Amino acid sequence: MKPYAKIDSSQMPIVTVSFTGEKSTDENFQLYLDEVESCYDDRKTIAIIFDASKATIPKLSHQKKQASWLNQHWKLMQNYCLGTAYVIPSTAIRAVLKMIFSFQNQPVPYKIVSKMEEAHDWIQELNKDNKEAKSL
């Protein structure tokens, strides 16, 4: 089975999820969701960058499954995810994300950008704002 996405947690607390360009199957999509969930195992604050530069459009059933995953993990994300940045240069993939969010809203701050550098800058700014808010 070829992976739908690869998870890189080597830069914790920033996790990068890179979509591989493989088509979604029931197996590889479930593995992707399970791996994202495992990023929360330590119950420490993280930020996630979803790099959809190579993403293919997932099946509608997988879009709904992603929305369901967001709903099921709402509190987990609210408690431990500072925010999510989506690197999406493709207008078609941006439309898919909007469709997923129409099924289920995003529980944490997010930003859609075109380049990885923009995602990192936004995460850094979000982290800075979060630290300032906690010191008040």
Backbone as a ProteinNet text record, in pm:
[ID]
protein_1_A
[PRIMARY]
MKPYAKIDSSQMPIVTVSFTGEKSTDENFQLYLDEVESCYDDRKTIAIIFDASKATIPKLSHQKKQASWLNQHWKLMQNYCLGTAYVIPSTAIRAVLKMIFSFQNQPVPYKIVSKMEEAHDWIQELNKDNKEAKSL
[TERTIARY]
84.3	0	89.1	61	133.7	63.3	140.7	78.5	7.9	-101	-174.2	-103.5	-42.8	28.2	143.2	242.5	354.8	355.7	375.5	374.8	517.8	560.4	694.8	682.8	719.3	714.3	854.9	952.6	1091.3	1115.9	1025.4	1040.3	940.3	903.3	806.3	842.7	744.7	600.9	529.3	605.7	542.2	543.7	426.7	410.2	376.1	443.2	412.9	352	234.6	165.3	175.3	249.2	268.4	191.4	99.2	23.9	112.5	110.6	207.5	168	42.6	-4.2	-72.4	-67.5	-137.5	-287.2	-364.5	-510	-549.1	-656.3	-702.3	-771.1	-735.2	-803.9	-855.4	-944.6	-993.4	-877.8	-781.4	-670.4	-573.3	-526.9	-425.9	-485.4	-614.5	-677.7	-695.5	-734.5	-748	-612.3	-508.7	-373.7	-333	-362	-333.6	-404.9	-534.6	-608.9	-551.5	-515.9	-458.3	-324.5	-244.1	-113.1	-126.9	-224.8	-248	-292.9	-381.7	-427.3	-311	-217.8	-105	-14.5	-22.2	55.7	14.5	-103.9	-156.2	-129.2	-61.4	-41.3	24.9	118.5	190.1	109.9	-4	-90	-12.4	69.9	143.8	95.3	108.4	62.7	146	75.6	140.2	73.9	139.4	80.6	104.9	9.6	21.2	19	112.8	114.2	75.6	-32.4	-74.5	-23.8	74	129.8	55.6	-36.5	-119.2	-69.4	59.3	116.6	103.1	109.8	101.3	-29.4	-121.7	-244.2	-331.3	-395.4	-500.8	-634.2	-738.3	-869.7	-916.2	-941	-988.8	-1133.3	-1168.9	-1307.4	-1400.4	-1523.5	-1620.5	-1638.1	-1638.1	-1652.6	-1536.4	-1417.4	-1301.9	-1308.6	-1365.5	-1386.2	-1480.5	-1586	-1681.3	-1616.1	-1529.9	-1459.7	-1365.4	-1301.3	-1216	-1299.6	-1415.6	-1504.6	-1548.9	-1580.6	-1619.6	-1503.9	-1382.8	-1263.9	-1249	-1268.8	-1261.8	-1364.9	-1486.7	-1592.3	-1556.8	-1507.3	-1473.2	-1355.3	-1265.6	-1143.2	-1142.8	-1261.4	-1279.2	-1208.9	-1241.5	-1184.6	-1034.2	-989.4	-846.4	-770.6	-824.5	-759.4	-766.3	-880.9	-893.8	-794.5	-774	-685	-536.8	-500.2	-358	-308.6	-394.7	-348.8	-358.7	-244.3	-239.4	-306.9	-290.1	-351.3	-302.4	-368.5	-328.7	-314.4	-205.4	-182.1	-193.2	-257.1	-276.9	-202.8	-103.6	-31.4	-102.6	-180	-262.8	-251.5	-160.6	-152.1	-265.7	-331.2	-435.2	-572.4	-641	-776.3	-873	-850.6	-938.5	-926.6	-804.6	-784.3	-837.7	-825.2	-883.7	-1035.3	-1096.4	-1241.3	-1277.7	-1193.3	-1216.7	-1211.3	-1113	-1102.5	-1227.3	-1274.5	-1396.8	-1515.4	-1518.5	-1627.4	-1618.5	-1497.8	-1480.6	-1527.9	-1489.1	-1529.8	-1679.6	-1743.7	-1889	-1959.2	-1894.9	-1947.6	-1920.3	-1800.7	-1759	-1658.9	-1687.9	-1596.6	-1463.9	-1364.4	-1232.5	-1236.1	-1190.9	-1201.6	-1092	-990.7	-878.9	-851	-775.9	-741.8	-670.3	-697.9	-630.3	-608.9	-516.1	-487.5	-453.5	-503.3	-472.4	-374.4	-261.3	-155.4	-110.8	-26.6	21.3	159.9	237.3	377.1	409.1	503.3	543.9	597.6	672.1	728.5	617.5	508.2	395.1	333.4	328.1	273.4	359.4	490.6	582.1	572.2	565.3	553.4	425.6	314.5	187.8	191.5	249.9	261.3	345.6	455.9	541.4	464.7	388.9	309.6	201.6	137.3	35.3	95	212.5	281.5	318.4	366.4	402.6	279.4	168.2	43.2	-5.8	7.4	-37.3	44.9	175.2	261.9	225.7	199.5	162.1	29.9	-64.8	-195.9	-183.9	-95.6	-79.6	-10.9	69.9	141.9	57.4	-61.8	-149.9	-214.8
-118.3	0	125	213.8	339.6	440.4	518.6	610.6	727.8	768.1	885.6	1012.2	1002.5	1116.3	1064.2	1151	1120.2	1223.7	1174.7	1260.9	1278	1403.1	1433.4	1510.9	1446.3	1512.8	1541.9	1543.9	1567.2	1711.8	1802.1	1943.8	1984	1888.1	1916.1	2045.8	2128.4	2102.9	2125.3	2147.1	2159.5	2023.9	1980.3	1854.3	1889.6	1825	1847.9	1721.4	1737.8	1629.8	1660	1577.1	1597.9	1492.4	1538.9	1446.3	1403.8	1275.6	1216	1224.2	1249.6	1247	1115.6	1019.7	892.2	913.3	835.9	840.7	781.6	833.8	781.8	647.2	555.2	426.7	417	323.8	307.8	283.1	202.5	164.9	280.9	344.8	448.8	574.3	599.9	716	693.6	573.4	542.6	550	500.4	508.8	654.4	738.6	882	941.2	912.1	963.7	911	783.5	724	789	816.8	877.8	1021.8	1094.7	1230.6	1224.6	1132	1118.4	1087	1006.4	969	1088	1194.6	1315.7	1377.2	1342.4	1396	1303.7	1194.2	1095	1153.5	1245.8	1303.1	1409.7	1448.7	1551.5	1681.3	1718.6	1845.2	1930.5	2061	2151.8	2135.7	2126.2	2114.2	2212.4	2233.6	2304.3	2214.2	2211.8	2120.4	2198.4	2163.1	2215.5	2100.7	2119.8	2022.3	2071	2001.5	2037.4	1959.9	2029.4	1966	2001	2034.8	2070.5	1958.3	1832.9	1717.4	1639.4	1695.1	1621.7	1595.8	1481.3	1450.2	1466.9	1481	1499.6	1366.2	1362.3	1236.4	1208.8	1081.8	1041.3	1117.6	1139.4	1208.8	1136.4	1004.1	927.8	956.9	982	1013.6	1158	1246	1383.7	1384	1303.5	1293.6	1228.3	1131.1	1065	1163.6	1251.5	1355.4	1449	1488.1	1574.8	1505.6	1377.9	1301.5	1293.6	1275.9	1271.2	1402.9	1515.8	1646.5	1655	1609.2	1612.1	1524.8	1406	1312.5	1361.2	1437.9	1480.9	1630.4	1687.6	1831.1	1877.9	1817.4	1859.5	1835.1	1723.6	1692.9	1803.4	1843.6	1949.5	2083.1	2114.8	2241.2	2248	2135.9	2133.7	2133.4	2074.1	2051.9	2103.6	2159.3	2209.5	2361.6	2426.8	2572.4	2624.2	2551.5	2590.1	2501.3	2512	2434.4	2527.8	2507.7	2581.8	2483.5	2526.6	2443.2	2505.6	2434.9	2480.4	2418.4	2501.7	2451.1	2546.5	2516.8	2601	2577.1	2461.9	2423.8	2474.4	2542.1	2588.9	2471.9	2361.3	2244.1	2184.3	2173.8	2118.3	2215.3	2345.3	2443.4	2424.3	2395.8	2371.9	2247.8	2144.3	2022.5	2054.9	2134.2	2170.5	2246.6	2337.2	2410.3	2314.8	2211.8	2114.6	2037.6	1995.2	1924.2	2013.1	2141.7	2233.5	2263.7	2240.5	2257.2	2142	2024.4	1911.1	1931.1	1985.5	2001	2116.5	2215.8	2327.8	2282.6	2364.5	2341.2	2390.1	2310.6	2349.6	2443.5	2469.4	2554.8	2658	2764	2861.1	2792.2	2841	2785	2893.4	2865.6	2958.5	2875.9	2920.4	2856.4	2946.9	2889.8	2965.5	2889.8	2955.2	2893	2832.8	2879.5	2835.6	2792.2	2698.2	2645.2	2756.2	2849.7	2958.7	3038.7	3060.5	3133.7	3056.3	2926	2842.3	2853.3	2841.8	2853.2	2991.9	3096.6	3232.6	3247.1	3193.4	3204.7	3127.9	3009.3	2928.9	3004	3063.9	3140.1	3258.7	3327.8	3441	3393.9	3284.9	3227.4	3189	3128.8	3089.9	3212.8	3316.1	3440.4	3500.2	3508.3	3562.4	3478.5	3346.4	3256.9	3277.7	3293.9	3317.9	3448.9	3554.6	3683.7	3674.2	3601.1	3586.8	3515.9	3414.2	3340.2	3423.9	3524.5	3603.8	3716.1	3737.1	3843.3	3807.6
0	0	0	-92	-98.3	-8	69.6	165.6	97.4	156.1	110.6	158.2	277.3	335.9	420.9	438.7	527.4	638.2	760.5	878.2	926.2	940.9	989.6	1119.8	1229.1	1360	1412.6	1325	1366.5	1408.9	1374.8	1411.5	1521	1606.4	1712.3	1781.7	1813.6	1817.6	1683.2	1575.1	1444.2	1375.1	1334.1	1261.8	1117.2	1023.3	882.6	823.2	765.9	697.6	548	476.3	332.9	254.8	173.9	90	-26.6	-56.4	-148.6	-295.6	-323.8	-462	-497	-403.2	-423.6	-408.3	-481.8	-467.2	-332.7	-276.7	-147.9	-167.4	-78.4	-68.6	74.2	99.8	236.6	332.7	289.7	377.5	400.7	291.2	312.5	375.4	352.7	414.6	564.3	604.1	746.2	815.7	750.2	806.7	827.6	731.7	744	865.7	882.2	997.5	1128.6	1132.4	1253.4	1288.3	1186.5	1211	1259.5	1205.2	1254.3	1400.3	1431.5	1570.3	1664.2	1619.9	1705.6	1737.7	1660.4	1690.2	1823.4	1870.4	1996.6	2115.3	2094.5	2201.1	2326	2308.9	2424	2497.6	2439.2	2498.8	2523.3	2425.5	2428.8	2311.8	2326.8	2222.9	2096.2	1984.2	1853.7	1756.6	1645.2	1531.5	1411.6	1319.8	1206.5	1075.6	989.7	853.4	761.4	687.6	587.2	451.9	397.5	268.5	159.3	94.5	-8.8	-149.2	-160.1	-290.4	-391.7	-344.3	-433.2	-415.5	-341.6	-307.5	-429.6	-424.1	-520.2	-448.2	-523.4	-461.7	-404.2	-273	-213.8	-252.7	-246.9	-272.6	-177.9	-221.9	-138.5	-5.1	-7.5	117.5	212.1	158.7	243.5	292.9	212	257.8	377.8	367.9	479.2	600.3	574.9	684.7	755.8	678	736.4	823.5	773.2	850.8	979.3	970.9	1088.9	1188.7	1136.5	1223	1298.2	1228.7	1294.9	1407.2	1380.4	1480.5	1600.9	1575.5	1683.8	1767.5	1707.4	1776.2	1807.1	1808.4	1830	1957.1	2068.6	2198.6	2203.7	2150.5	2147	2073.3	1958.9	1882.7	1956.1	2012	2085.6	2201.2	2267.2	2383.4	2348	2234.3	2206.7	2072.6	1989.6	1860.5	1859.2	1844.5	1839.4	1712.7	1603.3	1477.2	1364.3	1250.1	1133.2	1013.8	941.9	818.3	702.9	597.6	479.7	362.2	310.1	191.8	71.3	1.8	-108	-227.2	-319.2	-438.6	-538	-532.4	-628.5	-586.4	-678.8	-646.7	-629.4	-700.6	-686.8	-546.7	-496	-361.2	-256.1	-280.9	-187.9	-179.5	-292.6	-295.3	-214.9	-221.7	-143.2	5.4	47	188.6	233.2	150	183.3	196.3	111.5	120.2	252.9	289.8	417.2	532.1	528.4	634.4	628.9	514.8	510.4	582.9	584.8	662	810.7	842.2	981.4	988.4	1071.6	1088.5	1149.6	1131.6	1190.2	1335.3	1431.9	1572.8	1622.8	1542.2	1584.1	1474.3	1507	1402.3	1285.8	1165.4	1049	945.4	856.4	746.5	623.6	509.3	381.7	307.8	269.7	203.3	78.1	-1.5	-125	-112	-12.3	-0.9	141.6	151.8	282.1	373.8	317.9	399.3	467.2	394.3	451	567.8	555.4	662.6	787.8	770.4	885.4	949.7	867.2	921.6	1003	952	1023.1	1155.6	1153.1	1276.7	1379.6	1334.9	1427.4	1487.1	1404.8	1452.2	1549.9	1518	1604.9	1739.7	1736.3	1858.5	1941.8	1876.1	1945.1	2011.9	1936.8	1992.1	2108.6	2098.7	2204.3	2331.5	2318	2435.2	2501.7	2420.7	2476.6	2550.2	2495.2	2559	2692.3	2698.2	2823.7	2930.9	2888.5	2987.6	3043.3	2985	3035.2	3164.9
[MASK]
++++++++++++++++++++++++++++++++++++++++++++++++++++++++++++++++++++++++++++++++++++++++++++++++++++++++++++++++++++++++++++++++++++++++

